[in-house]
PDB file of C-alpha atoms and ligand atoms in Angstrom:
ATOM      1  CA  MET A   1     -18.563 -58.790-103.222  1.00  0.00           C
ATOM      2  CA  ILE A   2     -16.940 -59.586 -99.869  1.00  0.00           C
ATOM      3  CA  SER A   3     -17.451 -62.542 -97.573  1.00  0.00           C
ATOM      4  CA  LEU A   4     -18.040 -62.164 -93.842  1.00  0.00           C
ATOM      5  CA  SER A   5     -18.444 -65.282 -91.682  1.00  0.00           C
ATOM      6  CA  GLY A   6     -20.060 -67.124 -94.557  1.00  0.00           C
ATOM      7  CA  ILE A   7     -22.476 -64.257 -95.321  1.00  0.00           C
ATOM      8  CA  ARG A   8     -21.887 -62.783 -98.739  1.00  0.00           C
ATOM      9  CA  LEU A   9     -22.165 -59.026 -98.880  1.00  0.00           C
ATOM     10  CA  TRP A  10     -22.832 -57.629-102.315  1.00  0.00           C
ATOM     11  CA  VAL A  11     -21.896 -54.035-101.484  1.00  0.00           C
ATOM     12  CA  MET A  12     -20.041 -52.246 -98.741  1.00  0.00           C
ATOM     13  CA  PRO A  13     -22.395 -51.146 -95.955  1.00  0.00           C
ATOM     14  CA  THR A  14     -23.406 -47.508 -95.679  1.00  0.00           C
ATOM     15  CA  PRO A  15     -21.531 -46.031 -92.730  1.00  0.00           C
ATOM     16  CA  THR A  16     -23.508 -45.558 -89.541  1.00  0.00           C
ATOM     17  CA  ARG A  17     -22.348 -42.848 -87.200  1.00  0.00           C
ATOM     18  CA  ASN A  18     -23.854 -40.051 -85.209  1.00  0.00           C
ATOM     19  CA  TRP A  19     -25.825 -38.308 -87.881  1.00  0.00           C
ATOM     20  CA  THR A  20     -26.142 -34.566 -88.081  1.00  0.00           C
ATOM     21  CA  PRO A  21     -28.607 -32.770 -90.358  1.00  0.00           C
ATOM     22  CA  THR A  22     -27.408 -32.515 -93.962  1.00  0.00           C
ATOM     23  CA  HIS A  23     -29.855 -29.693 -94.718  1.00  0.00           C
ATOM     24  CA  GLY A  24     -28.309 -27.477 -97.396  1.00  0.00           C
ATOM     25  CA  ASP A  25     -25.125 -29.570 -97.775  1.00  0.00           C
ATOM     26  CA  PRO A  26     -23.639 -29.840-101.285  1.00  0.00           C
ATOM     27  CA  TYR A  27     -24.194 -32.955-103.422  1.00  0.00           C
ATOM     28  CA  ARG A  28     -21.408 -35.509-102.885  1.00  0.00           C
ATOM     29  CA  THR A  29     -21.188 -39.116-104.086  1.00  0.00           C
ATOM     30  CA  VAL A  30     -19.514 -42.423-103.238  1.00  0.00           C
ATOM     31  CA  PRO A  31     -19.179 -45.358-105.653  1.00  0.00           C
ATOM     32  CA  TYR A  32     -22.037 -47.896-105.628  1.00  0.00           C
ATOM     33  CA  ARG A  33     -21.128 -50.859-107.831  1.00  0.00           C
ATOM     34  CA  PRO A  34     -22.716 -53.991-106.364  1.00  0.00           C
ATOM     35  CA  ALA A  35     -21.789 -57.265-107.996  1.00  0.00           C
ATOM     36  CA  ARG A  36     -24.769 -58.443-110.031  1.00  0.00           C
ATOM     37  CA  MET A  37     -26.465 -61.446-108.441  1.00  0.00           C
ATOM     38  CA  PRO A  38     -26.831 -64.366-110.855  1.00  0.00           C
ATOM     39  CA  ALA A  39     -30.464 -64.763-111.940  1.00  0.00           C
ATOM     40  CA  ALA A  40     -30.655 -68.332-110.595  1.00  0.00           C
ATOM     41  CA  GLU A  41     -29.639 -67.116-107.148  1.00  0.00           C
ATOM     42  CA  SER A  42     -32.081 -64.208-107.337  1.00  0.00           C
ATOM     43  CA  LEU A  43     -34.898 -66.587-108.202  1.00  0.00           C
ATOM     44  CA  ALA A  44     -34.037 -68.967-105.387  1.00  0.00           C
ATOM     45  CA  ARG A  45     -33.763 -66.156-102.841  1.00  0.00           C
ATOM     46  CA  ALA A  46     -36.981 -64.496-103.977  1.00  0.00           C
ATOM     47  CA  ALA A  47     -38.946 -67.750-103.768  1.00  0.00           C
ATOM     48  CA  GLU A  48     -37.587 -68.508-100.313  1.00  0.00           C
ATOM     49  CA  LEU A  49     -38.268 -64.992 -99.072  1.00  0.00           C
ATOM     50  CA  ARG A  50     -41.807 -65.085-100.426  1.00  0.00           C
ATOM     51  CA  ALA A  51     -42.481 -68.351 -98.586  1.00  0.00           C
ATOM     52  CA  ARG A  52     -40.914 -67.093 -95.343  1.00  0.00           C
ATOM     53  CA  MET A  53     -42.817 -63.803 -95.455  1.00  0.00           C
ATOM     54  CA  ASP A  54     -46.064 -65.649 -96.075  1.00  0.00           C
ATOM     55  CA  GLU A  55     -45.520 -67.391 -92.718  1.00  0.00           C
ATOM     56  CA  ARG A  56     -45.641 -64.065 -90.837  1.00  0.00           C
ATOM     57  CA  ARG A  57     -48.717 -63.586 -88.716  1.00  0.00           C
ATOM     58  CA  THR A  58     -49.767 -60.921 -86.285  1.00  0.00           C
ATOM     59  CA  VAL A  59     -49.632 -62.437 -82.817  1.00  0.00           C
ATOM     60  CA  ARG A  60     -51.841 -61.227 -79.975  1.00  0.00           C
ATOM     61  CA  GLN A  61     -51.047 -63.950 -77.425  1.00  0.00           C
ATOM     62  CA  PHE A  62     -47.426 -63.755 -76.322  1.00  0.00           C
ATOM     63  CA  SER A  63     -45.262 -65.929 -74.117  1.00  0.00           C
ATOM     64  CA  THR A  64     -43.641 -64.002 -71.260  1.00  0.00           C
ATOM     65  CA  ASP A  65     -40.303 -65.666 -72.140  1.00  0.00           C
ATOM     66  CA  ALA A  66     -37.396 -63.292 -72.681  1.00  0.00           C
ATOM     67  CA  VAL A  67     -36.060 -62.773 -76.196  1.00  0.00           C
ATOM     68  CA  PRO A  68     -32.426 -62.141 -77.162  1.00  0.00           C
ATOM     69  CA  GLU A  69     -32.191 -58.376 -76.843  1.00  0.00           C
ATOM     70  CA  GLN A  70     -29.626 -58.039 -79.614  1.00  0.00           C
ATOM     71  CA  VAL A  71     -32.081 -59.579 -82.107  1.00  0.00           C
ATOM     72  CA  VAL A  72     -34.553 -56.784 -81.343  1.00  0.00           C
ATOM     73  CA  LYS A  73     -31.837 -54.145 -81.575  1.00  0.00           C
ATOM     74  CA  ASP A  74     -30.620 -55.562 -84.895  1.00  0.00           C
ATOM     75  CA  ALA A  75     -34.205 -55.460 -86.211  1.00  0.00           C
ATOM     76  CA  ILE A  76     -34.506 -51.809 -85.167  1.00  0.00           C
ATOM     77  CA  ALA A  77     -31.180 -51.116 -86.889  1.00  0.00           C
ATOM     78  CA  CYS A  78     -32.593 -52.819 -90.025  1.00  0.00           C
ATOM     79  CA  ALA A  79     -35.665 -50.570 -89.848  1.00  0.00           C
ATOM     80  CA  ALA A  80     -33.388 -47.553 -89.596  1.00  0.00           C
ATOM     81  CA  THR A  81     -31.854 -48.437 -92.988  1.00  0.00           C
ATOM     82  CA  ALA A  82     -35.219 -47.592 -94.587  1.00  0.00           C
ATOM     83  CA  PRO A  83     -35.410 -44.980 -97.308  1.00  0.00           C
ATOM     84  CA  SER A  84     -36.954 -41.701 -96.145  1.00  0.00           C
ATOM     85  CA  GLY A  85     -38.152 -38.457 -97.688  1.00  0.00           C
ATOM     86  CA  ALA A  86     -35.073 -36.213 -98.246  1.00  0.00           C
ATOM     87  CA  HIS A  87     -33.149 -38.765 -96.111  1.00  0.00           C
ATOM     88  CA  GLN A  88     -34.501 -37.107 -92.985  1.00  0.00           C
ATOM     89  CA  GLN A  89     -34.928 -40.435 -91.140  1.00  0.00           C
ATOM     90  CA  PRO A  90     -37.910 -39.060 -89.218  1.00  0.00           C
ATOM     91  CA  TRP A  91     -38.260 -41.923 -86.737  1.00  0.00           C
ATOM     92  CA  THR A  92     -37.556 -42.826 -83.136  1.00  0.00           C
ATOM     93  CA  PHE A  93     -37.891 -46.379 -81.847  1.00  0.00           C
ATOM     94  CA  VAL A  94     -38.349 -46.573 -78.076  1.00  0.00           C
ATOM     95  CA  LEU A  95     -37.491 -50.052 -76.815  1.00  0.00           C
ATOM     96  CA  VAL A  96     -39.439 -50.636 -73.608  1.00  0.00           C
ATOM     97  CA  LYS A  97     -38.309 -53.594 -71.484  1.00  0.00           C
ATOM     98  CA  ASP A  98     -39.197 -52.225 -68.040  1.00  0.00           C
ATOM     99  CA  ALA A  99     -42.230 -54.119 -66.673  1.00  0.00           C
ATOM    100  CA  GLU A 100     -43.650 -51.105 -64.816  1.00  0.00           C
ATOM    101  CA  VAL A 101     -43.506 -48.909 -67.919  1.00  0.00           C
ATOM    102  CA  ARG A 102     -45.216 -51.676 -69.916  1.00  0.00           C
ATOM    103  CA  ARG A 103     -47.935 -51.834 -67.217  1.00  0.00           C
ATOM    104  CA  ARG A 104     -48.461 -48.068 -67.439  1.00  0.00           C
ATOM    105  CA  ILE A 105     -48.730 -48.271 -71.224  1.00  0.00           C
ATOM    106  CA  ARG A 106     -51.237 -51.117 -70.936  1.00  0.00           C
ATOM    107  CA  ARG A 107     -53.376 -49.226 -68.381  1.00  0.00           C
ATOM    108  CA  ALA A 108     -53.482 -46.106 -70.555  1.00  0.00           C
ATOM    109  CA  ALA A 109     -54.068 -48.089 -73.769  1.00  0.00           C
ATOM    110  CA  GLU A 110     -56.927 -50.062 -72.229  1.00  0.00           C
ATOM    111  CA  GLU A 111     -58.591 -46.833 -71.058  1.00  0.00           C
ATOM    112  CA  GLU A 112     -58.534 -45.516 -74.633  1.00  0.00           C
ATOM    113  CA  GLU A 113     -59.576 -48.860 -76.092  1.00  0.00           C
ATOM    114  CA  HIS A 114     -62.488 -49.058 -73.627  1.00  0.00           C
ATOM    115  CA  ARG A 115     -63.845 -45.772 -75.007  1.00  0.00           C
ATOM    116  CA  SER A 116     -63.226 -46.979 -78.554  1.00  0.00           C
ATOM    117  CA  TYR A 117     -64.975 -50.334 -78.215  1.00  0.00           C
ATOM    118  CA  ALA A 118     -67.781 -48.782 -76.120  1.00  0.00           C
ATOM    119  CA  GLY A 119     -68.879 -46.616 -79.051  1.00  0.00           C
ATOM    120  CA  ARG A 120     -66.163 -44.333 -80.387  1.00  0.00           C
ATOM    121  CA  LEU A 121     -65.299 -46.706 -83.246  1.00  0.00           C
ATOM    122  CA  GLY A 122     -68.804 -46.886 -84.694  1.00  0.00           C
ATOM    123  CA  GLU A 123     -70.581 -49.935 -86.125  1.00  0.00           C
ATOM    124  CA  GLU A 124     -68.734 -50.018 -89.458  1.00  0.00           C
ATOM    125  CA  TRP A 125     -65.287 -50.092 -87.834  1.00  0.00           C
ATOM    126  CA  LEU A 126     -66.400 -52.657 -85.239  1.00  0.00           C
ATOM    127  CA  ALA A 127     -67.710 -54.857 -88.048  1.00  0.00           C
ATOM    128  CA  ALA A 128     -64.333 -54.625 -89.821  1.00  0.00           C
ATOM    129  CA  LEU A 129     -62.585 -55.723 -86.620  1.00  0.00           C
ATOM    130  CA  ARG A 130     -64.986 -58.560 -85.784  1.00  0.00           C
ATOM    131  CA  PRO A 131     -63.109 -61.292 -87.765  1.00  0.00           C
ATOM    132  CA  LEU A 132     -59.958 -60.431 -85.813  1.00  0.00           C
ATOM    133  CA  GLY A 133     -61.549 -61.054 -82.414  1.00  0.00           C
ATOM    134  CA  THR A 134     -59.950 -57.966 -80.857  1.00  0.00           C
ATOM    135  CA  ASP A 135     -61.397 -56.206 -77.821  1.00  0.00           C
ATOM    136  CA  GLU A 136     -60.383 -53.620 -75.225  1.00  0.00           C
ATOM    137  CA  VAL A 137     -58.260 -56.046 -73.174  1.00  0.00           C
ATOM    138  CA  LYS A 138     -54.621 -55.878 -74.259  1.00  0.00           C
ATOM    139  CA  PRO A 139     -52.566 -58.489 -72.369  1.00  0.00           C
ATOM    140  CA  HIS A 140     -49.895 -58.477 -75.090  1.00  0.00           C
ATOM    141  CA  LEU A 141     -48.692 -55.107 -73.754  1.00  0.00           C
ATOM    142  CA  THR A 142     -47.514 -56.718 -70.527  1.00  0.00           C
ATOM    143  CA  ASP A 143     -46.972 -60.345 -71.616  1.00  0.00           C
ATOM    144  CA  ALA A 144     -44.564 -59.588 -74.454  1.00  0.00           C
ATOM    145  CA  PRO A 145     -41.104 -59.033 -72.958  1.00  0.00           C
ATOM    146  CA  ALA A 146     -40.442 -55.963 -75.100  1.00  0.00           C
ATOM    147  CA  LEU A 147     -42.414 -53.182 -76.734  1.00  0.00           C
ATOM    148  CA  ILE A 148     -41.077 -51.088 -79.575  1.00  0.00           C
ATOM    149  CA  VAL A 149     -42.938 -47.798 -79.558  1.00  0.00           C
ATOM    150  CA  VAL A 150     -42.426 -46.078 -82.896  1.00  0.00           C
ATOM    151  CA  PHE A 151     -42.600 -42.304 -83.087  1.00  0.00           C
ATOM    152  CA  GLN A 152     -42.735 -40.084 -86.161  1.00  0.00           C
ATOM    153  CA  GLN A 153     -40.654 -36.925 -85.955  1.00  0.00           C
ATOM    154  CA  ARG A 154     -43.222 -34.587 -87.477  1.00  0.00           C
ATOM    155  CA  TYR A 155     -40.526 -31.922 -87.844  1.00  0.00           C
ATOM    156  CA  TRP A 156     -36.858 -31.522 -86.959  1.00  0.00           C
ATOM    157  CA  LEU A 157     -36.309 -29.815 -83.642  1.00  0.00           C
ATOM    158  CA  GLY A 158     -32.866 -28.410 -83.029  1.00  0.00           C
ATOM    159  CA  PRO A 159     -31.282 -28.159 -79.574  1.00  0.00           C
ATOM    160  CA  ASP A 160     -31.967 -24.407 -79.643  1.00  0.00           C
ATOM    161  CA  GLY A 161     -35.665 -24.958 -80.456  1.00  0.00           C
ATOM    162  CA  ALA A 162     -35.253 -24.286 -84.196  1.00  0.00           C
ATOM    163  CA  LYS A 163     -37.774 -26.216 -86.357  1.00  0.00           C
ATOM    164  CA  ARG A 164     -37.465 -27.557 -89.887  1.00  0.00           C
ATOM    165  CA  LYS A 165     -40.076 -29.269 -92.019  1.00  0.00           C
ATOM    166  CA  HIS A 166     -39.866 -33.040 -92.537  1.00  0.00           C
ATOM    167  CA  TYR A 167     -41.165 -34.418 -95.827  1.00  0.00           C
ATOM    168  CA  TYR A 168     -43.213 -37.609 -96.380  1.00  0.00           C
ATOM    169  CA  VAL A 169     -43.117 -38.560 -92.712  1.00  0.00           C
ATOM    170  CA  ASP A 170     -46.066 -41.011 -92.821  1.00  0.00           C
ATOM    171  CA  GLU A 171     -44.668 -42.812 -95.841  1.00  0.00           C
ATOM    172  CA  SER A 172     -41.118 -42.974 -94.473  1.00  0.00           C
ATOM    173  CA  VAL A 173     -42.126 -44.300 -91.062  1.00  0.00           C
ATOM    174  CA  GLY A 174     -44.570 -46.783 -92.627  1.00  0.00           C
ATOM    175  CA  ILE A 175     -41.791 -48.212 -94.783  1.00  0.00           C
ATOM    176  CA  ALA A 176     -39.425 -48.398 -91.789  1.00  0.00           C
ATOM    177  CA  VAL A 177     -42.041 -50.251 -89.747  1.00  0.00           C
ATOM    178  CA  GLY A 178     -42.556 -52.708 -92.614  1.00  0.00           C
ATOM    179  CA  MET A 179     -38.839 -53.389 -92.602  1.00  0.00           C
ATOM    180  CA  LEU A 180     -38.885 -53.746 -88.811  1.00  0.00           C
ATOM    181  CA  LEU A 181     -41.673 -56.335 -88.971  1.00  0.00           C
ATOM    182  CA  SER A 182     -39.849 -58.254 -91.704  1.00  0.00           C
ATOM    183  CA  ALA A 183     -36.587 -58.234 -89.755  1.00  0.00           C
ATOM    184  CA  LEU A 184     -38.281 -59.418 -86.555  1.00  0.00           C
ATOM    185  CA  HIS A 185     -40.120 -62.189 -88.381  1.00  0.00           C
ATOM    186  CA  LEU A 186     -37.082 -63.382 -90.321  1.00  0.00           C
ATOM    187  CA  SER A 187     -35.110 -63.409 -87.059  1.00  0.00           C
ATOM    188  CA  GLY A 188     -37.663 -65.720 -85.439  1.00  0.00           C
ATOM    189  CA  LEU A 189     -39.668 -63.251 -83.346  1.00  0.00           C
ATOM    190  CA  ALA A 190     -43.384 -62.469 -83.420  1.00  0.00           C
ATOM    191  CA  ALA A 191     -44.881 -58.992 -83.340  1.00  0.00           C
ATOM    192  CA  LEU A 192     -48.130 -57.054 -83.401  1.00  0.00           C
ATOM    193  CA  VAL A 193     -48.739 -53.580 -84.783  1.00  0.00           C
ATOM    194  CA  HIS A 194     -51.005 -52.060 -82.132  1.00  0.00           C
ATOM    195  CA  THR A 195     -52.500 -48.639 -82.830  1.00  0.00           C
ATOM    196  CA  PRO A 196     -54.650 -47.547 -79.890  1.00  0.00           C
ATOM    197  CA  SER A 197     -56.473 -44.401 -80.909  1.00  0.00           C
ATOM    198  CA  PRO A 198     -55.742 -41.708 -79.848  1.00  0.00           C
ATOM    199  CA  MET A 199     -52.099 -42.444 -78.995  1.00  0.00           C
ATOM    200  CA  ARG A 200     -51.082 -39.196 -77.312  1.00  0.00           C
ATOM    201  CA  PHE A 201     -50.600 -41.045 -73.994  1.00  0.00           C
ATOM    202  CA  LEU A 202     -47.541 -42.844 -75.407  1.00  0.00           C
ATOM    203  CA  GLY A 203     -45.563 -39.632 -75.764  1.00  0.00           C
ATOM    204  CA  GLU A 204     -46.592 -38.634 -72.241  1.00  0.00           C
ATOM    205  CA  VAL A 205     -45.726 -41.966 -70.596  1.00  0.00           C
ATOM    206  CA  LEU A 206     -42.397 -42.164 -72.445  1.00  0.00           C
ATOM    207  CA  GLY A 207     -41.515 -38.484 -72.078  1.00  0.00           C
ATOM    208  CA  ARG A 208     -40.981 -37.877 -75.791  1.00  0.00           C
ATOM    209  CA  PRO A 209     -40.320 -34.391 -77.200  1.00  0.00           C
ATOM    210  CA  VAL A 210     -43.093 -32.287 -78.732  1.00  0.00           C
ATOM    211  CA  ASN A 211     -42.012 -32.919 -82.351  1.00  0.00           C
ATOM    212  CA  GLU A 212     -42.658 -36.667 -81.979  1.00  0.00           C
ATOM    213  CA  LYS A 213     -46.027 -38.290 -82.581  1.00  0.00           C
ATOM    214  CA  ALA A 214     -46.678 -41.955 -81.726  1.00  0.00           C
ATOM    215  CA  PHE A 215     -47.157 -44.173 -84.770  1.00  0.00           C
ATOM    216  CA  ALA A 216     -47.634 -47.635 -83.229  1.00  0.00           C
ATOM    217  CA  VAL A 217     -46.790 -49.835 -80.243  1.00  0.00           C
ATOM    218  CA  ILE A 218     -45.200 -53.087 -81.353  1.00  0.00           C
ATOM    219  CA  PRO A 219     -45.066 -55.857 -78.753  1.00  0.00           C
ATOM    220  CA  VAL A 220     -42.287 -58.309 -79.596  1.00  0.00           C
ATOM    221  CA  GLY A 221     -41.715 -61.820 -78.308  1.00  0.00           C
ATOM    222  CA  TYR A 222     -42.511 -65.455 -78.895  1.00  0.00           C
ATOM    223  CA  PRO A 223     -46.070 -66.662 -79.478  1.00  0.00           C
ATOM    224  CA  ALA A 224     -47.681 -68.238 -76.382  1.00  0.00           C
ATOM    225  CA  ALA A 225     -47.688 -72.045 -76.404  1.00  0.00           C
ATOM    226  CA  ASP A 226     -51.464 -71.995 -77.022  1.00  0.00           C
ATOM    227  CA  CYS A 227     -51.425 -69.041 -79.439  1.00  0.00           C
ATOM    228  CA  GLU A 228     -54.201 -68.912 -82.026  1.00  0.00           C
ATOM    229  CA  VAL A 229     -54.494 -66.430 -84.888  1.00  0.00           C
ATOM    230  CA  PRO A 230     -57.553 -65.422 -86.917  1.00  0.00           C
ATOM    231  CA  ASP A 231     -58.333 -67.637 -89.889  1.00  0.00           C
ATOM    232  CA  LEU A 232     -57.525 -65.067 -92.586  1.00  0.00           C
ATOM    233  CA  VAL A 233     -57.033 -65.322 -96.345  1.00  0.00           C
ATOM    234  CA  ARG A 234     -54.601 -63.052 -98.164  1.00  0.00           C
ATOM    235  CA  LYS A 235     -55.380 -61.585-101.572  1.00  0.00           C
ATOM    236  CA  SER A 236     -53.796 -63.532-104.416  1.00  0.00           C
ATOM    237  CA  LEU A 237     -51.041 -61.967-106.514  1.00  0.00           C
ATOM    238  CA  ASP A 238     -53.571 -61.488-109.335  1.00  0.00           C
ATOM    239  CA  GLN A 239     -55.732 -59.414-107.003  1.00  0.00           C
ATOM    240  CA  VAL A 240     -52.987 -57.088-105.863  1.00  0.00           C
ATOM    241  CA  MET A 241     -50.868 -56.705-108.996  1.00  0.00           C
ATOM    242  CA  VAL A 242     -51.718 -55.097-112.300  1.00  0.00           C
ATOM    243  CA  GLU A 243     -49.372 -56.047-115.121  1.00  0.00           C
ATOM    244  CA  LEU A 244     -49.130 -53.920-118.253  1.00  0.00           C
TER     245      LEU A 244
HETATM  246  C1  FMN B   1     -51.466 -49.845 -89.483  1.00  0.00           C
HETATM  247  C2  FMN B   1     -51.910 -51.082 -88.728  1.00  0.00           C
HETATM  248  C3  FMN B   1     -52.616 -50.940 -87.563  1.00  0.00           C
HETATM  249  C4  FMN B   1     -52.997 -52.070 -86.830  1.00  0.00           C
HETATM  250  N1  FMN B   1     -53.607 -51.903 -85.632  1.00  0.00           N
HETATM  251  C5  FMN B   1     -53.917 -52.986 -84.896  1.00  0.00           C
HETATM  252  C6  FMN B   1     -54.422 -52.830 -83.573  1.00  0.00           C
HETATM  253  O1  FMN B   1     -54.568 -51.720 -83.064  1.00  0.00           O
HETATM  254  N2  FMN B   1     -54.731 -53.951 -82.870  1.00  0.00           N
HETATM  255  C7  FMN B   1     -54.540 -55.196 -83.389  1.00  0.00           C
HETATM  256  O2  FMN B   1     -54.829 -56.173 -82.696  1.00  0.00           O
HETATM  257  N3  FMN B   1     -54.033 -55.386 -84.642  1.00  0.00           N
HETATM  258  C8  FMN B   1     -53.689 -54.308 -85.379  1.00  0.00           C
HETATM  259  N4  FMN B   1     -53.112 -54.473 -86.624  1.00  0.00           N
HETATM  260  C9  FMN B   1     -52.844 -55.826 -87.134  1.00  0.00           C
HETATM  261  C10 FMN B   1     -53.806 -56.217 -88.242  1.00  0.00           C
HETATM  262  O3  FMN B   1     -55.083 -56.478 -87.712  1.00  0.00           O
HETATM  263  C11 FMN B   1     -53.250 -57.458 -88.986  1.00  0.00           C
HETATM  264  O4  FMN B   1     -52.049 -57.095 -89.604  1.00  0.00           O
HETATM  265  C12 FMN B   1     -54.226 -57.989 -90.030  1.00  0.00           C
HETATM  266  O5  FMN B   1     -55.365 -58.483 -89.397  1.00  0.00           O
HETATM  267  C13 FMN B   1     -53.611 -59.081 -90.909  1.00  0.00           C
HETATM  268  O6  FMN B   1     -53.143 -60.150 -90.130  1.00  0.00           O
HETATM  269  P1  FMN B   1     -51.649 -60.694 -90.294  1.00  0.00           P
HETATM  270  O7  FMN B   1     -50.727 -59.558 -89.865  1.00  0.00           O
HETATM  271  O8  FMN B   1     -51.574 -61.878 -89.388  1.00  0.00           O
HETATM  272  O9  FMN B   1     -51.420 -61.016 -91.723  1.00  0.00           O
HETATM  273  C14 FMN B   1     -52.705 -53.362 -87.343  1.00  0.00           C
HETATM  274  C15 FMN B   1     -51.996 -53.484 -88.541  1.00  0.00           C
HETATM  275  C16 FMN B   1     -51.586 -52.362 -89.214  1.00  0.00           C
HETATM  276  C17 FMN B   1     -50.776 -52.515 -90.490  1.00  0.00           C
END
């Protein structure tokens, strides 16, 4: 265990550097011997984390106030520590701060959402959304000072056009986005997972390569002063956990 500005690190960090594909590399190891956390500390941390995570809510009304950019970048770096199928790290996070680009994304998203709410979703889907109060107007895309647009790399694309299969892309990116949302929340920022359907326009507006498919647009910022959220109830632990 080492101590860094009062933060206790239980293991050495995994090095981050410009990654190159490890496809076909031999198996190599480094020691991983974290100090065992005392049970009392584990319990205290787990209880605190549970309470903090329970405070997270999806925000749809954002303040236009700026957020500290490094907090957002640190959260993206946290997301990029996620486990991934065959360690292929099949994600790209596009951080959009530019107001004009956010306006273009909003225009294109609202066009798609208009078609969705005008009939494409169908009555069953609309009924599922009703308690959330969502509609085709998406002010969060321009009010929030930053958008993180998450892309899945459906396959690896080499500089010479070579392609290689990526494994468990949906699962890997879903886990990374969960870690992103947790990091943003625990750092004091609010977020929304927005999934306009279809999302092809995001790759076009942001000029992403053909192997990338948009996964979600995540506006990030502070809740507006008069922010309200739907009155939701979460399932109890008994309802989500089966103990054998
Ligand atoms: C995969 C996924 C897609 C979502 N898509 C949308 C969306 O397009 N628009 C929206 O307003 N909320 C969206 N949400 C947010 C959910 O509606 C929200 O998480 C849910 O209502 C629970 O509320 P909470 O996050 O405050 O606990 C999405 C969430 C997830 C996980």
